[in-house]
XYZ file of C-alpha atoms in Angstrom:
417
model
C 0.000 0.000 0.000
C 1.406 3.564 -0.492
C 0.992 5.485 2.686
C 0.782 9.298 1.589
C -1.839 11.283 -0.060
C -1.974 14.633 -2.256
C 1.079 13.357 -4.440
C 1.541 15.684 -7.353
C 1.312 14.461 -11.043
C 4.798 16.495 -12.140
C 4.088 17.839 -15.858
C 7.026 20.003 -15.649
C 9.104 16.523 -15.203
C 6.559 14.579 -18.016
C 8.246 17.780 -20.078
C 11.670 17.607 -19.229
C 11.492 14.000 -20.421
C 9.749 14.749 -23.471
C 11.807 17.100 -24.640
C 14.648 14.808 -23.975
C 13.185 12.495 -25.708
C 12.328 14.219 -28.571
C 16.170 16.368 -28.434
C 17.290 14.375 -31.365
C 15.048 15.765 -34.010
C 16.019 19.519 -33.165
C 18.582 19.305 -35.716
C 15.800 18.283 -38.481
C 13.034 20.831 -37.441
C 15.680 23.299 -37.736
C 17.106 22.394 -41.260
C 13.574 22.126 -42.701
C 12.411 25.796 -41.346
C 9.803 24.341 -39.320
C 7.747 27.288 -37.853
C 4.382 27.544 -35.190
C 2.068 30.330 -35.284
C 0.351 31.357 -32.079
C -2.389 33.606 -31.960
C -3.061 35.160 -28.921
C -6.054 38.032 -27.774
C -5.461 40.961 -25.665
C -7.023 41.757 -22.204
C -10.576 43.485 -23.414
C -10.208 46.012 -20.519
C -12.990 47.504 -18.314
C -16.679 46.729 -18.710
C -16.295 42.960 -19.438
C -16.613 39.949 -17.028
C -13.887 39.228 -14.797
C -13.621 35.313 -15.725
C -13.095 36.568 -19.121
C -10.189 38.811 -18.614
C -8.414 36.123 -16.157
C -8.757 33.594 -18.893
C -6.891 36.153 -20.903
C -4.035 36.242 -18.717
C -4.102 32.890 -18.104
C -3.936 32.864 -21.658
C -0.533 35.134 -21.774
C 1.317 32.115 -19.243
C 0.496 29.627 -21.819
C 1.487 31.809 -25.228
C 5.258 32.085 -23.577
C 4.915 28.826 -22.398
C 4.431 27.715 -26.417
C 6.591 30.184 -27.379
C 9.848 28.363 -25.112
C 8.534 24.749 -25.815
C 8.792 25.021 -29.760
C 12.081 27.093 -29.756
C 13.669 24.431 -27.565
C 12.443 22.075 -30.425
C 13.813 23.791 -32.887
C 11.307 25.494 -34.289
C 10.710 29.118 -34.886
C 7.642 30.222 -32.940
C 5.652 33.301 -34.451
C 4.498 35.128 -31.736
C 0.725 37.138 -33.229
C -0.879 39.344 -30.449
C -3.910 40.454 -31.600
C -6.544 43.237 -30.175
C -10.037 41.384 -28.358
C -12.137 43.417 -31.512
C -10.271 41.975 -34.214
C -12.717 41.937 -36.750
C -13.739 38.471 -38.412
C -12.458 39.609 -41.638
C -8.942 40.490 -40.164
C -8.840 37.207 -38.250
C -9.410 35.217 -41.388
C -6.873 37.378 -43.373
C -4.133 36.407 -41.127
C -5.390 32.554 -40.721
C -5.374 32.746 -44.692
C -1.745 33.795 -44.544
C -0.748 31.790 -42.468
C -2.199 28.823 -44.000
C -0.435 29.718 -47.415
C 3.262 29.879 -46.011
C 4.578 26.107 -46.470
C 7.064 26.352 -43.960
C 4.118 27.320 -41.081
C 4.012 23.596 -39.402
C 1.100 24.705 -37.232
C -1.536 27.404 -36.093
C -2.256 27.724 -32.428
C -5.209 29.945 -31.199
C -5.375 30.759 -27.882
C -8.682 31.085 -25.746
C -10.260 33.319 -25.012
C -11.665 34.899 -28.024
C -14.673 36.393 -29.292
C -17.661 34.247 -29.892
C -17.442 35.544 -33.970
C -13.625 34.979 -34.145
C -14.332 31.022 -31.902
C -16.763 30.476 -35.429
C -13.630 31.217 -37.814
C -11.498 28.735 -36.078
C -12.757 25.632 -39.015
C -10.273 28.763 -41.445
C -7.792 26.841 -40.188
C -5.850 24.298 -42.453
C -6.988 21.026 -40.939
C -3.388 19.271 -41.622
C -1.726 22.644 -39.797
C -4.388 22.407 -36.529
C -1.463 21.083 -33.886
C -4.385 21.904 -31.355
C -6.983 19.640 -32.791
C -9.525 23.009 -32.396
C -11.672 21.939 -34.915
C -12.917 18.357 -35.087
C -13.192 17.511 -38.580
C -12.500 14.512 -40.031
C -8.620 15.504 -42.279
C -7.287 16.890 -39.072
C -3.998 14.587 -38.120
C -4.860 14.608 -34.353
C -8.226 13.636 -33.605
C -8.259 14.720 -30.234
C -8.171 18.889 -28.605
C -4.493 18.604 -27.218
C -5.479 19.864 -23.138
C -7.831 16.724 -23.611
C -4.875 14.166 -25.001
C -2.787 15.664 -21.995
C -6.133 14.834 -19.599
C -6.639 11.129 -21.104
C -2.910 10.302 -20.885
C -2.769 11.005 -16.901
C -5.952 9.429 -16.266
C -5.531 6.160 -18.172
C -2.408 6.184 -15.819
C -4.449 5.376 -12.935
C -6.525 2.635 -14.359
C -5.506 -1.472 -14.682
C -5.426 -1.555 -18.720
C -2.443 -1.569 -20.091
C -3.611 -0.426 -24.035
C -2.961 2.574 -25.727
C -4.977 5.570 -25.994
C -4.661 5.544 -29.687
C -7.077 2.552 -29.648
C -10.594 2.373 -30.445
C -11.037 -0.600 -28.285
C -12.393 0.200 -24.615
C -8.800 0.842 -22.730
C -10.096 1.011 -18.646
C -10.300 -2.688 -17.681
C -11.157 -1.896 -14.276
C -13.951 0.517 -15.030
C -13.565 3.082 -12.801
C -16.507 6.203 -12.399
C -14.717 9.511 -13.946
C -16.641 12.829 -13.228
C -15.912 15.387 -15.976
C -16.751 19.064 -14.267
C -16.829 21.777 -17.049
C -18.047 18.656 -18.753
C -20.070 21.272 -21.798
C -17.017 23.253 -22.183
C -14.681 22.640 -25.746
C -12.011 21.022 -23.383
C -14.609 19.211 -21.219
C -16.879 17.842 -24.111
C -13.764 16.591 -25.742
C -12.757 14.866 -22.578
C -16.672 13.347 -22.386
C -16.435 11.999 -25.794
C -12.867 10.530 -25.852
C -13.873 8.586 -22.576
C -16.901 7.640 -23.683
C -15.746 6.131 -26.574
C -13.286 3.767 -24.959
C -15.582 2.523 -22.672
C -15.337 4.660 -19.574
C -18.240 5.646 -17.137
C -18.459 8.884 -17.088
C -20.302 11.370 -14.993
C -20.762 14.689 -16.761
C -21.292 17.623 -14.576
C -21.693 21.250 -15.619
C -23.432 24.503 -14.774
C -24.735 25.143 -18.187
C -26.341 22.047 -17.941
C -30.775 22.144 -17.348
C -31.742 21.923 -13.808
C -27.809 22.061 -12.488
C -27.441 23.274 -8.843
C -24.075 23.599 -6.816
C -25.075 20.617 -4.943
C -24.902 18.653 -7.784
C -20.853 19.339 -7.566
C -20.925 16.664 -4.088
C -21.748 14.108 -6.342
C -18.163 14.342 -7.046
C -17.466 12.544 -3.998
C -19.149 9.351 -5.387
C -16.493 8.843 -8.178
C -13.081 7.499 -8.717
C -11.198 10.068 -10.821
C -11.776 13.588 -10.880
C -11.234 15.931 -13.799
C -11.808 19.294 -14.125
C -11.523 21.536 -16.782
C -13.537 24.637 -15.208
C -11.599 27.752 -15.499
C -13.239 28.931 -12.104
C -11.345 29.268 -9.283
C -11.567 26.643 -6.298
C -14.687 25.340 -7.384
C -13.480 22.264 -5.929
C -12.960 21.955 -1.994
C -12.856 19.713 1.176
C -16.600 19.225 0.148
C -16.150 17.011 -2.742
C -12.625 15.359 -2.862
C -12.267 11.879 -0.842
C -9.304 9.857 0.237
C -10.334 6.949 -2.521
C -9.973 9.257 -5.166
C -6.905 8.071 -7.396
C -6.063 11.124 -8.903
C -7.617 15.042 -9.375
C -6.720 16.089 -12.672
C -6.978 20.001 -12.506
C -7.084 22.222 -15.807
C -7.702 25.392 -14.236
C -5.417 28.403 -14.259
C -6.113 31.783 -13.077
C -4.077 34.444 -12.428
C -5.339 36.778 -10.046
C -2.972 39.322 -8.476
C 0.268 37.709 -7.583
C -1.327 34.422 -7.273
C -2.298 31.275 -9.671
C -5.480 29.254 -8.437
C -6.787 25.971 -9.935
C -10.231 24.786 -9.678
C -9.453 22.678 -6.692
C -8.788 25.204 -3.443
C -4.853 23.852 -2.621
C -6.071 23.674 1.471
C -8.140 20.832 -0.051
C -5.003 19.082 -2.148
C -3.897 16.379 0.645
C -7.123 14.713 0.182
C -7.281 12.727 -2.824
C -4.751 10.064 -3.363
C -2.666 11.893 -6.336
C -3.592 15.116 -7.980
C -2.050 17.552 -11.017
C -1.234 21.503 -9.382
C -1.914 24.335 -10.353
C 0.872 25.298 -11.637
C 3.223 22.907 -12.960
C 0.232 19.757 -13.680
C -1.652 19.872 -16.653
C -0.723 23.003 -18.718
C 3.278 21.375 -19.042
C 1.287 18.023 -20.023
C -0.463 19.835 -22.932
C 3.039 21.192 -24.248
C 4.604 17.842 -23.939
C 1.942 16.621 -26.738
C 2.313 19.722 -28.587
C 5.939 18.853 -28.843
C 5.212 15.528 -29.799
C 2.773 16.407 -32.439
C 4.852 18.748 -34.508
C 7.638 16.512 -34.642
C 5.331 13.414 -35.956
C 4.026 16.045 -37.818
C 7.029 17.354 -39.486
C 9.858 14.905 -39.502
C 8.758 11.417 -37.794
C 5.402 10.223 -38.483
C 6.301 7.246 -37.487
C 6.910 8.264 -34.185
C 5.336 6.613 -30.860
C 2.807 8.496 -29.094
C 4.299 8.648 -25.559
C 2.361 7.514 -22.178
C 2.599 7.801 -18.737
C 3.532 4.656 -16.553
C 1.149 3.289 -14.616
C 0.778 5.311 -11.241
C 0.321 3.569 -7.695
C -3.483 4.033 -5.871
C -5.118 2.370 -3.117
C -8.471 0.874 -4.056
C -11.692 1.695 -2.330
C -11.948 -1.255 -0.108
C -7.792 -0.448 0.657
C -9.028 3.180 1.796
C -11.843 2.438 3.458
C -9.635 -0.224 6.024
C -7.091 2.790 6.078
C -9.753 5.377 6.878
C -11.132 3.048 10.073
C -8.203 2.886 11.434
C -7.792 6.761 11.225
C -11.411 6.665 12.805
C -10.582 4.253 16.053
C -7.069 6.068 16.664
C -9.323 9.382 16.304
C -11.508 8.148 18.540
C -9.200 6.679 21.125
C -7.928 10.141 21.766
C -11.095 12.267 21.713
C -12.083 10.098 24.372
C -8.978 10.583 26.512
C -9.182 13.913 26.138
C -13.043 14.309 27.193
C -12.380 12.083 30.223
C -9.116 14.817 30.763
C -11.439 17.391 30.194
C -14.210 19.355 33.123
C -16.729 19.425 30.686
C -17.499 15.709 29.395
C -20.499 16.294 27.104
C -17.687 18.372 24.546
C -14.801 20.180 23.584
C -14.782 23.287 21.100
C -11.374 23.867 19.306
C -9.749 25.967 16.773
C -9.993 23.229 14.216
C -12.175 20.301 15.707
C -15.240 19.956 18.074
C -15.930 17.018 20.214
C -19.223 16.344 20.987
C -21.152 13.626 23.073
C -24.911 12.927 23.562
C -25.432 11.284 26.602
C -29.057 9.475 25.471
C -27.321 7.523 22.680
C -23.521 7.677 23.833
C -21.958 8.811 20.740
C -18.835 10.309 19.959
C -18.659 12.713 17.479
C -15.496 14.320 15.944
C -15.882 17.139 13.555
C -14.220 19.376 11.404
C -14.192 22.947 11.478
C -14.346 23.520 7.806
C -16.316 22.637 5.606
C -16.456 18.745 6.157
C -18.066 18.728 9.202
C -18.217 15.430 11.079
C -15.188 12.934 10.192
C -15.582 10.112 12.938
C -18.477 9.070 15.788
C -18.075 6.126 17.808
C -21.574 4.524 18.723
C -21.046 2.826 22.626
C -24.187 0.859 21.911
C -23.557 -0.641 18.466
C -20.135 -0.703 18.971
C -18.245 0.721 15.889
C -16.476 3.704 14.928
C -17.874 5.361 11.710
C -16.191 8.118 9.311
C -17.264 10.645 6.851
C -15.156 12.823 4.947
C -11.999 11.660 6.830
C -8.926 12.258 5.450
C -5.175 11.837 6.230
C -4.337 15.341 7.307
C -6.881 14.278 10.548
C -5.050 11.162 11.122
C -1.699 13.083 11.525
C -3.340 15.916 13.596
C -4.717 13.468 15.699
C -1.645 11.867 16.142
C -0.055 14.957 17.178
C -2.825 15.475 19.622
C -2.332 11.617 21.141
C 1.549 12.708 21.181
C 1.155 15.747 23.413
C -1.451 13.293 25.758
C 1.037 11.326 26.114
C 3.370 13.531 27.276
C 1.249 15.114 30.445
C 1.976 14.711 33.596
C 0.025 12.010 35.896
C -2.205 14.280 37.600
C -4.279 14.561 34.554
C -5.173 18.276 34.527
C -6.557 19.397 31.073
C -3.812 19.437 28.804
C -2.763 22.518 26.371
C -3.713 21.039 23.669
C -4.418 22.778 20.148
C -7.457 21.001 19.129
């Protein structure tokens, strides 16, 4: 079993080894003049929505991120800022362009854009769409490249050992994969690729009829989480669980000095494995960009890469690892309420102990946003949990640590609780 949770998927590493990978066809890419376009959209300034203009930024971190992975490829990155009101007409003039130079490998636009300009996007030379923004049936790459990046990480944490490139069903073990942002273009992609090798998927968005922000705990239920929101810490101690094998997170917003994900980072130590914000997904996505244009361009033979299976606990290996958490948990509330002058409970910075003398349960719970993580029924005998995760087994460790280390006359004990 492995004993830690919250261990970060490294895409800056998965990139690093890429590029290494791929080192030996710099010379090529450079002799044949291979060059990538990459449009990019200015911040539209006052008056528009927020999300919108934090996408944009977001937006900037990914254009120089491009802009460094090509060049280190050996290929000459075009760098095209353009105003948010670019008119339709100019858009397609420079597509048009760009589409007529032979040695322009590939086109990159960046989101956001303007719904009008998002319409254009099918200008683009199928064979030169590196980002697969378009599905259409010429383009080489069948797949939007976030969601390639998404599919490769998560068919790390499943049994099967088959290639995403098949059309055969590639999870053996079937696990449940929600999809939040499941409506959006990276999302639906994402929805559709799984589908179509035989996931289960459970597709959650807001644009979706009848939706509610309570539909988000349903999260809780599954096995993988992905999400590909854009909105900052959507996802919290609410809706990620210890038995989740990995969080895949595809937000990125810059706001102020600070980069959030979808997934608040207090909540990160939950789930078994999950890819930050920054340094998970976004250096993913570049490490298939890289490997596209050189298939592209000089090796179309080449092997799509993958990412070795990853180690995860399965549910029923959790849920024995979360009871023990629950009995040591209880062991010590209950030393500390027979420590303590008032026996019915104890209030705390982070934890509240609470007992009901008609039934005799313990309860333990959280002060955020969990609530109760462990009760201990006296009549029936057994120690439950809820939302229990391994940040309260080391806490409560600490706890039983300073018990231990009072003096016999068992006065109430300075205990952070």
């Amino acid at each position: 079993m492995i004993g830690d949770w919250g261990k970060p998927v490294d895409g800056r590493q998965i990139l690093r080894d890429i590029k290494e990978q791929l080192a030996g066809f710099r010379n090529s890419l450079r002799e044949k003049g291979s060059r990538v376009a990459i449009i990019h959209f200015a911040d539209p300034g006052e008056g528009y929505p927020e999300i919108i203009r934090t996408r944009v930024r977001a937006a900037d971190v990914s254009t120089r991120a491009k802009l460094k992975t090509f060049s280190a490829l050996g290929a000459e990155p075009i760098d095209i800022p353009k105003p948010w009101t670019t008119s339709p007409t100019e858009f397609i003039k420079t597509i048009s362009a760009l589409n007529e130079d032979p040695s322009v490998a590939g086109i990159i636009v960046q989101h956001p854009m303007q719904e009008v300009i998002r319409r254009r996007l099918n200008q683009i030379a199928p064979e030169k769409d590196l980002d697969t923004l378009t599905i259409r049936q010429e383009n080489p790459f069948q797949v939007p490249a976030t969601s390639d990046a998404i599919l490769r990480v998560a068919t790390a944490f499943t049994q099967s050992e088959a290639v995403l490139r098949t059309v055969e069903p590639y999870i053996e073990d079937n696990p449940l994969i929600a999809v939040v942002g499941a409506q959006g273009f990276v999302g639906s992609g994402v929805v559709r690729q799984l589908r179509q090798r035989g996931a289960s998927v459970l597709a959650l968005d807001a644009r979706a009829l009848g939706f509610t922000p309570d539909d988000l705990r349903q999260v809780a239920e599954v096995d993988i989480v992905i999400s590909t929101v854009g909105q900052p810490e959507i996802l919290d101690e609410r809706h990620l669980r210890p038995h989740h094998r990995v969080v895949i997170d595809c937000g990125f917003s810059p706001i102020g000095e600070e980069v959030y994900g979808d997934v608040k980072k207090s909540a990160y130590n939950i789930p078994q494995n999950i890819t930050p914000v920054p340094g998970g997904i976004g250096p993913t996505e570049m490490a298939i960009l890289a490997e596209r244009l050189v298939k592209k361009e000089v090796a179309p033979e080449l092997e799509s890469w993958t990412l070795e299976k990853q180690e995860y606990l399965t549910r029923d290996e959790v849920a024995e690892v979360q009871q023990q958490w629950a009995q040591d948990i209880y062991q010590t509330a209950k030393i500390m309420l027979d420590m303590s002058p008032n026996p019915r409970g104890l209030e705390g910075t982070y934890y509240r102990i609470a007992l009901d003398e008609h039934t005799g349960n313990l309860s333990i719970y959280s002060k955020d946003r969990r609530g109760l993580v462990a009760e201990y029924s006296q009549n029936a005998d057994t120690v439950t949990y809820n939302n229990l995760s391994k940040e309260d087994s080391v806490a409560w460790q600490q706890i039983r640590q300073i018990l231990n280390e009072q003096t016999v006359d068992r006065t109430q004990p300075d205990i952070e609780l």
